[in-house]
PDB file of C-alpha atoms in Angstrom:
ATOM      1  CA  MET A   1      -8.145 -15.172 -10.751  1.00 88.00           C
ATOM      2  CA  LEU A   2      -4.912 -13.355 -11.175  1.00 96.00           C
ATOM      3  CA  ASN A   3      -3.576 -11.294 -14.045  1.00 97.00           C
ATOM      4  CA  LYS A   4      -0.611 -12.134 -15.789  1.00 97.00           C
ATOM      5  CA  LEU A   5       1.996  -9.006 -16.212  1.00 97.00           C
ATOM      6  CA  SER A   6       4.474 -10.451 -17.791  1.00 97.00           C
ATOM      7  CA  ASN A   7       5.890 -13.921 -18.195  1.00 97.00           C
ATOM      8  CA  THR A   8       7.358 -13.494 -14.447  1.00 98.00           C
ATOM      9  CA  ILE A   9       4.547 -11.006 -13.362  1.00 98.00           C
ATOM     10  CA  TYR A  10       1.124 -11.656 -11.768  1.00 98.00           C
ATOM     11  CA  TYR A  11      -1.198  -9.805  -9.784  1.00 98.00           C
ATOM     12  CA  LEU A  12      -4.155 -10.237  -7.484  1.00 98.00           C
ATOM     13  CA  SER A  13      -6.212  -7.346  -8.599  1.00 97.00           C
ATOM     14  CA  ASN A  14      -7.833  -4.843  -5.539  1.00 97.00           C
ATOM     15  CA  GLN A  15     -11.383  -5.889  -4.199  1.00 96.00           C
ATOM     16  CA  ASP A  16     -13.179  -2.487  -2.913  1.00 91.00           C
ATOM     17  CA  ASN A  17     -16.040  -4.196  -0.788  1.00 91.00           C
ATOM     18  CA  ASN A  18     -13.937  -6.245   1.427  1.00 93.00           C
ATOM     19  CA  GLU A  19     -11.208  -4.533   1.549  1.00 95.00           C
ATOM     20  CA  ARG A  20      -8.983  -6.616  -0.800  1.00 97.00           C
ATOM     21  CA  PRO A  21      -5.726  -4.595  -2.256  1.00 98.00           C
ATOM     22  CA  THR A  22      -3.874  -5.684  -4.938  1.00 98.00           C
ATOM     23  CA  LEU A  23      -1.266  -9.395  -4.348  1.00 98.00           C
ATOM     24  CA  GLY A  24       1.699  -9.256  -6.347  1.00 98.00           C
ATOM     25  CA  LEU A  25       4.030 -12.335  -8.013  1.00 98.00           C
ATOM     26  CA  VAL A  26       6.724 -12.599  -9.235  1.00 98.00           C
ATOM     27  CA  CYS A  27       9.149 -15.003 -10.530  1.00 98.00           C
ATOM     28  CA  GLY A  28      13.019 -15.528 -10.942  1.00 98.00           C
ATOM     29  CA  ASP A  29      13.985 -18.955 -12.609  1.00 98.00           C
ATOM     30  CA  SER A  30      14.860 -20.791  -8.244  1.00 98.00           C
ATOM     31  CA  TYR A  31      12.348 -19.031  -6.328  1.00 98.00           C
ATOM     32  CA  SER A  32       8.770 -16.416  -6.360  1.00 98.00           C
ATOM     33  CA  LEU A  33       8.614 -13.687  -4.716  1.00 98.00           C
ATOM     34  CA  ILE A  34       5.056 -12.611  -3.178  1.00 98.00           C
ATOM     35  CA  ILE A  35       4.070  -8.663  -1.879  1.00 98.00           C
ATOM     36  CA  ASP A  36       1.649  -7.727   0.853  1.00 98.00           C
ATOM     37  CA  SER A  37       0.081 -10.899   2.489  1.00 98.00           C
ATOM     38  CA  GLY A  38      -3.905  -9.836   2.211  1.00 98.00           C
ATOM     39  CA  ASN A  39      -6.340  -8.658   4.559  1.00 97.00           C
ATOM     40  CA  SER A  40      -7.057 -12.155   6.258  1.00 97.00           C
ATOM     41  CA  PRO A  41      -5.736 -15.543   6.477  1.00 96.00           C
ATOM     42  CA  GLN A  42      -8.270 -16.182   4.067  1.00 97.00           C
ATOM     43  CA  HIS A  43      -7.332 -13.631   1.393  1.00 98.00           C
ATOM     44  CA  ALA A  44      -3.977 -15.303   1.555  1.00 98.00           C
ATOM     45  CA  LYS A  45      -5.679 -18.491   1.577  1.00 97.00           C
ATOM     46  CA  ASP A  46      -7.396 -17.797  -2.318  1.00 98.00           C
ATOM     47  CA  PHE A  47      -4.193 -16.141  -3.720  1.00 98.00           C
ATOM     48  CA  LEU A  48      -2.681 -19.260  -2.908  1.00 98.00           C
ATOM     49  CA  LEU A  49      -4.905 -21.603  -4.285  1.00 98.00           C
ATOM     50  CA  GLU A  50      -4.594 -18.996  -8.055  1.00 98.00           C
ATOM     51  CA  ILE A  51      -0.649 -19.250  -7.432  1.00 98.00           C
ATOM     52  CA  GLU A  52      -0.819 -23.618  -6.746  1.00 97.00           C
ATOM     53  CA  LYS A  53      -2.791 -23.879 -11.419  1.00 97.00           C
ATOM     54  CA  LEU A  54       0.703 -21.645 -12.145  1.00 96.00           C
ATOM     55  CA  ASN A  55       4.029 -23.723 -12.938  1.00 93.00           C
ATOM     56  CA  VAL A  56       5.858 -21.501 -11.290  1.00 97.00           C
ATOM     57  CA  PRO A  57       9.418 -21.488  -8.726  1.00 98.00           C
ATOM     58  CA  PRO A  58       8.893 -22.233  -4.984  1.00 98.00           C
ATOM     59  CA  VAL A  59       7.351 -19.016  -2.895  1.00 98.00           C
ATOM     60  CA  LYS A  60      10.406 -18.128  -0.631  1.00 98.00           C
ATOM     61  CA  TYR A  61       9.706 -14.417   0.815  1.00 98.00           C
ATOM     62  CA  VAL A  62       6.829 -12.497   0.930  1.00 98.00           C
ATOM     63  CA  VAL A  63       7.195  -8.465   1.027  1.00 98.00           C
ATOM     64  CA  ILE A  64       5.115  -6.722   2.814  1.00 98.00           C
ATOM     65  CA  THR A  65       4.799  -2.743   1.852  1.00 98.00           C
ATOM     66  CA  HIS A  66       3.567  -1.663   5.393  1.00 98.00           C
ATOM     67  CA  ALA A  67       1.626  -1.865   8.521  1.00 98.00           C
ATOM     68  CA  HIS A  68      -1.728  -1.284   7.587  1.00 98.00           C
ATOM     69  CA  TRP A  69      -3.444  -4.422   8.773  1.00 98.00           C
ATOM     70  CA  ASP A  70      -4.962  -4.775   4.795  1.00 98.00           C
ATOM     71  CA  HIS A  71      -1.792  -6.171   3.942  1.00 98.00           C
ATOM     72  CA  PHE A  72      -0.523  -8.139   6.338  1.00 98.00           C
ATOM     73  CA  LEU A  73      -3.121 -10.026   8.738  1.00 98.00           C
ATOM     74  CA  GLY A  74      -2.729 -12.992   6.596  1.00 97.00           C
ATOM     75  CA  MET A  75       1.074 -13.317   6.850  1.00 97.00           C
ATOM     76  CA  ASN A  76       1.021 -16.304   8.506  1.00 97.00           C
ATOM     77  CA  GLU A  77      -0.796 -18.625   5.787  1.00 97.00           C
ATOM     78  CA  PHE A  78       2.860 -18.464   4.028  1.00 98.00           C
ATOM     79  CA  ASP A  79       5.521 -20.398   4.094  1.00 97.00           C
ATOM     80  CA  ALA A  80       7.991 -18.248   3.197  1.00 98.00           C
ATOM     81  CA  THR A  81      10.150 -15.386   5.080  1.00 98.00           C
ATOM     82  CA  VAL A  82       8.764 -12.333   5.770  1.00 98.00           C
ATOM     83  CA  ILE A  83      10.313  -9.933   4.767  1.00 98.00           C
ATOM     84  CA  VAL A  84       9.334  -5.846   6.210  1.00 98.00           C
ATOM     85  CA  ASN A  85      11.426  -2.881   7.203  1.00 98.00           C
ATOM     86  CA  SER A  86      12.271  -1.415  10.751  1.00 98.00           C
ATOM     87  CA  GLN A  87       9.124   0.795  11.402  1.00 98.00           C
ATOM     88  CA  THR A  88       6.865  -1.836   9.902  1.00 98.00           C
ATOM     89  CA  ASN A  89       8.192  -4.880  12.629  1.00 98.00           C
ATOM     90  CA  GLU A  90       7.755  -1.841  15.073  1.00 98.00           C
ATOM     91  CA  ILE A  91       4.011  -1.386  13.794  1.00 97.00           C
ATOM     92  CA  ILE A  92       3.781  -5.331  13.448  1.00 98.00           C
ATOM     93  CA  LYS A  93       4.675  -6.194  16.987  1.00 97.00           C
ATOM     94  CA  GLU A  94       1.546  -4.465  18.636  1.00 96.00           C
ATOM     95  CA  TRP A  95      -0.590  -6.715  16.515  1.00 97.00           C
ATOM     96  CA  GLN A  96       1.307  -9.054  17.902  1.00 96.00           C
ATOM     97  CA  SER A  97       0.341  -8.660  20.952  1.00 96.00           C
ATOM     98  CA  PHE A  98      -2.988  -8.346  19.930  1.00 97.00           C
ATOM     99  CA  SER A  99      -5.907 -10.970  21.460  1.00 96.00           C
ATOM    100  CA  TYR A 100      -8.782 -11.854  18.251  1.00 96.00           C
ATOM    101  CA  ASP A 101     -11.612 -13.174  20.330  1.00 96.00           C
ATOM    102  CA  ASP A 102     -14.395 -11.328  19.870  1.00 96.00           C
ATOM    103  CA  ARG A 103     -14.202  -8.838  23.368  1.00 96.00           C
ATOM    104  CA  SER A 104     -10.940  -7.979  22.995  1.00 97.00           C
ATOM    105  CA  LEU A 105     -11.690  -6.386  18.987  1.00 97.00           C
ATOM    106  CA  LYS A 106     -14.458  -4.885  19.876  1.00 98.00           C
ATOM    107  CA  SER A 107     -12.019  -2.674  22.839  1.00 98.00           C
ATOM    108  CA  TYR A 108      -9.237  -2.259  19.936  1.00 98.00           C
ATOM    109  CA  VAL A 109     -12.213  -0.758  18.212  1.00 98.00           C
ATOM    110  CA  ASN A 110     -13.179   1.581  20.906  1.00 97.00           C
ATOM    111  CA  THR A 111     -10.305   2.678  21.831  1.00 96.00           C
ATOM    112  CA  ASN A 112      -9.227   3.646  18.071  1.00 94.00           C
ATOM    113  CA  GLN A 113      -6.172   0.812  17.604  1.00 95.00           C
ATOM    114  CA  MET A 114      -8.684  -1.066  15.175  1.00 96.00           C
ATOM    115  CA  SER A 115     -10.678   0.294  12.417  1.00 95.00           C
ATOM    116  CA  ALA A 116     -14.616  -1.469  12.447  1.00 96.00           C
ATOM    117  CA  MET A 117     -14.083  -2.281   8.864  1.00 95.00           C
ATOM    118  CA  CYS A 118     -11.072  -4.213  10.150  1.00 97.00           C
ATOM    119  CA  MET A 119     -12.811  -5.705  13.023  1.00 97.00           C
ATOM    120  CA  ASN A 120     -16.225  -7.172  10.454  1.00 97.00           C
ATOM    121  CA  ILE A 121     -13.639  -8.607   8.190  1.00 96.00           C
ATOM    122  CA  ILE A 122     -11.583 -10.878  10.824  1.00 97.00           C
ATOM    123  CA  GLN A 123     -15.077 -12.098  11.831  1.00 96.00           C
ATOM    124  CA  THR A 124     -16.075 -13.164   8.648  1.00 95.00           C
ATOM    125  CA  ASP A 125     -12.955 -14.316   7.283  1.00 94.00           C
ATOM    126  CA  MET A 126     -11.201 -15.903  10.916  1.00 93.00           C
ATOM    127  CA  PRO A 127     -14.237 -17.779  12.462  1.00 90.00           C
ATOM    128  CA  ASN A 128     -11.773 -19.804  14.638  1.00 89.00           C
ATOM    129  CA  ARG A 129      -9.397 -16.440  15.764  1.00 92.00           C
ATOM    130  CA  ASN A 130      -9.294 -17.140  20.182  1.00 90.00           C
ATOM    131  CA  SER A 131      -5.768 -18.668  19.939  1.00 92.00           C
ATOM    132  CA  PHE A 132      -4.684 -16.993  16.687  1.00 95.00           C
ATOM    133  CA  LYS A 133      -1.895 -14.460  16.826  1.00 95.00           C
ATOM    134  CA  LEU A 134       0.471 -12.782  14.346  1.00 96.00           C
ATOM    135  CA  LYS A 135       3.789 -14.608  13.483  1.00 96.00           C
ATOM    136  CA  SER A 136       6.901 -12.312  13.306  1.00 97.00           C
ATOM    137  CA  PRO A 137       8.599 -11.075  10.264  1.00 98.00           C
ATOM    138  CA  ASP A 138      12.117 -12.891   9.330  1.00 98.00           C
ATOM    139  CA  VAL A 139      14.164 -10.832   7.712  1.00 98.00           C
ATOM    140  CA  ILE A 140      14.249  -6.834   8.531  1.00 98.00           C
ATOM    141  CA  PHE A 141      16.109  -4.462   6.370  1.00 98.00           C
ATOM    142  CA  GLU A 142      16.372  -0.428   6.738  1.00 98.00           C
ATOM    143  CA  LYS A 143      16.227   1.608   3.397  1.00 98.00           C
ATOM    144  CA  THR A 144      16.919  -1.139   0.830  1.00 98.00           C
ATOM    145  CA  LEU A 145      16.965  -4.684  -0.046  1.00 98.00           C
ATOM    146  CA  THR A 146      18.096  -6.489  -3.355  1.00 98.00           C
ATOM    147  CA  ILE A 147      16.048  -9.762  -3.940  1.00 98.00           C
ATOM    148  CA  ASP A 148      18.292 -11.944  -6.447  1.00 98.00           C
ATOM    149  CA  LEU A 149      15.885 -14.824  -7.118  1.00 98.00           C
ATOM    150  CA  GLY A 150      17.639 -16.867 -10.072  1.00 98.00           C
ATOM    151  CA  ASN A 151      17.934 -14.211 -12.864  1.00 97.00           C
ATOM    152  CA  LYS A 152      14.807 -12.011 -11.648  1.00 98.00           C
ATOM    153  CA  VAL A 153      16.254  -8.914  -9.434  1.00 98.00           C
ATOM    154  CA  CYS A 154      13.617  -7.283  -7.041  1.00 98.00           C
ATOM    155  CA  ILE A 155      14.798  -3.952  -5.416  1.00 98.00           C
ATOM    156  CA  LEU A 156      13.211  -3.151  -1.932  1.00 98.00           C
ATOM    157  CA  GLU A 157      12.905   0.877  -0.419  1.00 98.00           C
ATOM    158  CA  LYS A 158      11.959   2.181   2.362  1.00 98.00           C
ATOM    159  CA  ILE A 159      10.493   5.522   0.850  1.00 98.00           C
ATOM    160  CA  LYS A 160       9.032   8.747   2.090  1.00 95.00           C
ATOM    161  CA  SER A 161       5.142   8.405   1.385  1.00 98.00           C
ATOM    162  CA  THR A 162       2.308  10.488   1.439  1.00 98.00           C
ATOM    163  CA  HIS A 163      -0.195   7.664   2.677  1.00 98.00           C
ATOM    164  CA  SER A 164       2.293   5.729   6.091  1.00 97.00           C
ATOM    165  CA  GLU A 165       5.618   6.718   7.091  1.00 96.00           C
ATOM    166  CA  ASP A 166       6.688   2.751   7.165  1.00 98.00           C
ATOM    167  CA  SER A 167       6.268   2.852   2.881  1.00 98.00           C
ATOM    168  CA  THR A 168       8.532  -0.024   1.593  1.00 98.00           C
ATOM    169  CA  VAL A 169       8.325  -0.173  -3.047  1.00 98.00           C
ATOM    170  CA  ILE A 170       9.324  -3.284  -5.065  1.00 98.00           C
ATOM    171  CA  TYR A 171      10.988  -2.658  -8.389  1.00 98.00           C
ATOM    172  CA  ILE A 172      11.500  -4.669 -11.136  1.00 98.00           C
ATOM    173  CA  PRO A 173      14.352  -3.306 -12.929  1.00 98.00           C
ATOM    174  CA  ASP A 174      14.347  -5.795 -16.109  1.00 98.00           C
ATOM    175  CA  GLU A 175      10.717  -5.498 -16.128  1.00 98.00           C
ATOM    176  CA  LYS A 176      10.525  -1.917 -15.224  1.00 98.00           C
ATOM    177  CA  VAL A 177       7.394  -2.649 -13.231  1.00 98.00           C
ATOM    178  CA  VAL A 178       7.494  -1.344  -9.121  1.00 98.00           C
ATOM    179  CA  PHE A 179       4.547  -2.259  -6.366  1.00 98.00           C
ATOM    180  CA  LEU A 180       4.056   1.095  -5.064  1.00 98.00           C
ATOM    181  CA  GLY A 181       1.548  -0.523  -2.337  1.00 98.00           C
ATOM    182  CA  ASP A 182      -0.626   2.241  -0.851  1.00 98.00           C
ATOM    183  CA  CYS A 183       2.422   4.704  -0.730  1.00 98.00           C
ATOM    184  CA  ALA A 184       1.204   7.635  -3.537  1.00 98.00           C
ATOM    185  CA  TYR A 185      -2.270   7.573  -1.845  1.00 98.00           C
ATOM    186  CA  GLY A 186      -3.075  10.220   1.310  1.00 98.00           C
ATOM    187  CA  THR A 187      -4.652   9.096   4.653  1.00 97.00           C
ATOM    188  CA  THR A 188      -6.858   9.837   7.892  1.00 96.00           C
ATOM    189  CA  THR A 189      -5.769  11.248  10.720  1.00 95.00           C
ATOM    190  CA  ASN A 190      -9.102  13.037  13.467  1.00 91.00           C
ATOM    191  CA  SER A 191     -11.421  11.770  10.664  1.00 93.00           C
ATOM    192  CA  LEU A 192      -9.330  14.595   7.885  1.00 97.00           C
ATOM    193  CA  PHE A 193      -8.813  12.490   4.375  1.00 98.00           C
ATOM    194  CA  HIS A 194      -5.288  14.672   3.836  1.00 98.00           C
ATOM    195  CA  PHE A 195      -2.231  14.256   1.711  1.00 98.00           C
ATOM    196  CA  LYS A 196       0.880  14.829   3.539  1.00 97.00           C
ATOM    197  CA  GLN A 197       1.515  18.120   1.648  1.00 98.00           C
ATOM    198  CA  SER A 198       5.527  18.375   3.059  1.00 97.00           C
ATOM    199  CA  LEU A 199       6.588  14.931   2.013  1.00 98.00           C
ATOM    200  CA  LEU A 200       4.439  15.235  -1.583  1.00 98.00           C
ATOM    201  CA  LEU A 201       7.393  16.701  -3.565  1.00 98.00           C
ATOM    202  CA  PRO A 202       9.954  13.626  -2.373  1.00 97.00           C
ATOM    203  CA  MET A 203       8.059  11.224  -2.420  1.00 98.00           C
ATOM    204  CA  ILE A 204       7.348  11.468  -6.171  1.00 98.00           C
ATOM    205  CA  LYS A 205      11.253  11.640  -6.011  1.00 97.00           C
ATOM    206  CA  ASP A 206      11.967   8.463  -5.125  1.00 97.00           C
ATOM    207  CA  ILE A 207       9.227   6.405  -7.342  1.00 97.00           C
ATOM    208  CA  LEU A 208      10.476   8.485 -10.430  1.00 96.00           C
ATOM    209  CA  LYS A 209      14.092   7.629  -9.858  1.00 96.00           C
ATOM    210  CA  TYR A 210      12.741   4.274 -11.110  1.00 97.00           C
ATOM    211  CA  ASN A 211      12.809   3.908 -14.793  1.00 95.00           C
ATOM    212  CA  ALA A 212       9.091   2.074 -14.270  1.00 98.00           C
ATOM    213  CA  GLU A 213       6.673   1.705 -17.296  1.00 98.00           C
ATOM    214  CA  MET A 214       4.107  -0.059 -15.222  1.00 98.00           C
ATOM    215  CA  PHE A 215       2.659   0.502 -11.654  1.00 98.00           C
ATOM    216  CA  LEU A 216       0.681  -1.890  -9.403  1.00 98.00           C
ATOM    217  CA  LEU A 217      -1.333   0.606  -6.348  1.00 98.00           C
ATOM    218  CA  GLY A 218      -2.940  -1.479  -3.438  1.00 97.00           C
ATOM    219  CA  HIS A 219      -5.986   0.216  -4.174  1.00 96.00           C
ATOM    220  CA  GLU A 220      -6.234   0.298  -7.850  1.00 90.00           C
ATOM    221  CA  SER A 221      -4.572  -2.661  -8.987  1.00 80.00           C
ATOM    222  CA  ILE A 222      -1.944  -1.097 -12.306  1.00 94.00           C
ATOM    223  CA  CYS A 223      -1.498   1.773 -14.076  1.00 96.00           C
ATOM    224  CA  ASP A 224       1.044   2.656 -16.657  1.00 97.00           C
ATOM    225  CA  SER A 225       2.958   5.727 -17.042  1.00 97.00           C
ATOM    226  CA  THR A 226       0.748   8.408 -18.880  1.00 97.00           C
ATOM    227  CA  GLU A 227      -1.579   7.174 -15.589  1.00 97.00           C
ATOM    228  CA  MET A 228       0.997   7.650 -13.140  1.00 97.00           C
ATOM    229  CA  ASP A 229       2.111  11.133 -14.817  1.00 97.00           C
ATOM    230  CA  ILE A 230      -1.314  12.396 -15.208  1.00 98.00           C
ATOM    231  CA  TYR A 231      -1.700  12.024 -11.473  1.00 98.00           C
ATOM    232  CA  TRP A 232       1.501  13.502 -10.866  1.00 98.00           C
ATOM    233  CA  ARG A 233       0.870  16.449 -12.360  1.00 98.00           C
ATOM    234  CA  GLU A 234      -2.992  16.756 -11.038  1.00 98.00           C
ATOM    235  CA  LEU A 235      -1.560  16.640  -6.828  1.00 98.00           C
ATOM    236  CA  THR A 236       1.547  18.487  -7.637  1.00 98.00           C
ATOM    237  CA  ARG A 237      -0.611  21.779  -9.597  1.00 98.00           C
ATOM    238  CA  SER A 238      -2.845  20.828  -6.028  1.00 98.00           C
ATOM    239  CA  SER A 239      -0.634  21.356  -4.028  1.00 98.00           C
ATOM    240  CA  GLN A 240       0.925  24.140  -5.106  1.00 98.00           C
ATOM    241  CA  VAL A 241      -2.687  26.803  -4.562  1.00 98.00           C
ATOM    242  CA  VAL A 242      -2.849  25.360  -0.730  1.00 98.00           C
ATOM    243  CA  LYS A 243      -0.149  27.934   1.864  1.00 98.00           C
ATOM    244  CA  SER A 244      -3.160  27.609   4.166  1.00 98.00           C
ATOM    245  CA  SER A 245      -6.408  26.084   5.422  1.00 98.00           C
ATOM    246  CA  SER A 246      -8.410  28.638   3.699  1.00 98.00           C
ATOM    247  CA  LEU A 247     -10.379  26.624   1.146  1.00 98.00           C
ATOM    248  CA  GLU A 248     -11.690  29.921  -0.461  1.00 98.00           C
ATOM    249  CA  ASP A 249      -7.846  30.573  -1.445  1.00 98.00           C
ATOM    250  CA  ALA A 250      -6.826  27.933  -2.581  1.00 98.00           C
ATOM    251  CA  LEU A 251      -9.396  27.340  -5.317  1.00 98.00           C
ATOM    252  CA  GLU A 252      -9.076  31.603  -5.966  1.00 98.00           C
ATOM    253  CA  CYS A 253      -5.400  30.817  -6.594  1.00 98.00           C
ATOM    254  CA  PHE A 254      -6.255  27.918  -8.558  1.00 98.00           C
ATOM    255  CA  ILE A 255      -8.421  29.610 -11.483  1.00 98.00           C
ATOM    256  CA  VAL A 256      -5.457  32.586 -11.796  1.00 98.00           C
ATOM    257  CA  GLU A 257      -2.691  30.719 -11.814  1.00 97.00           C
ATOM    258  CA  ASN A 258      -4.246  28.006 -14.294  1.00 97.00           C
ATOM    259  CA  LYS A 259      -7.230  29.996 -16.058  1.00 98.00           C
ATOM    260  CA  ARG A 260      -9.921  27.353 -14.996  1.00 98.00           C
ATOM    261  CA  ASP A 261     -11.257  25.716 -11.956  1.00 98.00           C
ATOM    262  CA  PRO A 262     -10.153  22.224 -10.985  1.00 98.00           C
ATOM    263  CA  ASN A 263     -11.804  18.868 -12.668  1.00 98.00           C
ATOM    264  CA  ASN A 264     -13.304  16.926 -10.076  1.00 98.00           C
ATOM    265  CA  ASN A 265      -9.445  15.108  -9.143  1.00 98.00           C
ATOM    266  CA  GLU A 266      -8.052  18.246  -8.641  1.00 98.00           C
ATOM    267  CA  LEU A 267     -10.581  19.511  -6.445  1.00 98.00           C
ATOM    268  CA  PHE A 268     -10.600  16.296  -4.385  1.00 98.00           C
ATOM    269  CA  PHE A 269      -6.198  16.722  -3.954  1.00 98.00           C
ATOM    270  CA  ILE A 270      -7.152  19.933  -2.651  1.00 98.00           C
ATOM    271  CA  LYS A 271      -9.302  19.198  -0.521  1.00 98.00           C
ATOM    272  CA  ALA A 272      -7.178  17.103   0.862  1.00 98.00           C
ATOM    273  CA  PHE A 273      -4.099  19.190   0.986  1.00 98.00           C
ATOM    274  CA  VAL A 274      -6.041  22.164   2.979  1.00 98.00           C
ATOM    275  CA  ASN A 275      -6.575  19.419   5.670  1.00 98.00           C
ATOM    276  CA  ASP A 276      -3.755  18.640   5.646  1.00 98.00           C
ATOM    277  CA  HIS A 277      -3.140  22.163   6.854  1.00 98.00           C
ATOM    278  CA  ILE A 278      -6.085  22.175   9.548  1.00 97.00           C
ATOM    279  CA  ILE A 279      -4.000  19.383  10.892  1.00 97.00           C
ATOM    280  CA  GLN A 280      -1.212  20.597  11.041  1.00 94.00           C
ATOM    281  CA  SER A 281      -2.330  23.599  12.718  1.00 89.00           C
TER     282      SER A 281
END
């Protein structure tokens, strides 16, 4: 079932058990725009069935927030203009060259081109896929793009991100809503989960320049500005005490600077920033 954020914005909540991220729908007077196409054709079909229950203008655009498989593998199901930034497009090109039969999928997992989770979702949600080919995006932008849906403007921007190098956010000014995709999360490199420390403050600056009151995230669904402020403070506070790959030094620094032990979130973030130092070294 779609969640109604306002008279013109809806979203399908994330489902962590089967790696389905939040999908968004923004409606203008003339057209509608979708944010992320889902982790499989079945995910996209489920979303489209929910949209059909609403009396909204036709879907003209689909925006992909970044080129991680769970956000774009449903792309073929939409009869709409698919929009990506240029870096996302380059990554999707690799997936367009893939074959999706079982043997090929297993080879991609073995060579770390695809996760085992991705393979399992594809095998479950795409039973007839031997001839499947991912289609090409239709519109490629570099830094920013503004879409007018009819008295409803959506601002697309490629921003710095601790999650991926190709992150796009979508801001709807009159609603004070921003779709962040996964940009505010960390990432995993060499089996280590980490936040890219050098990009943390530039990313927060990029996001906070928008006058947003509600934030749609890929794997939390929705947060208000108070929740996001807490998240930014905990991330920043944790980052400030990590200056090397020593967890012990970071924890000692945190206690000295804050006169308390870190809470569970802060401890998780501190470990992630320490991992970033380990990876960088």
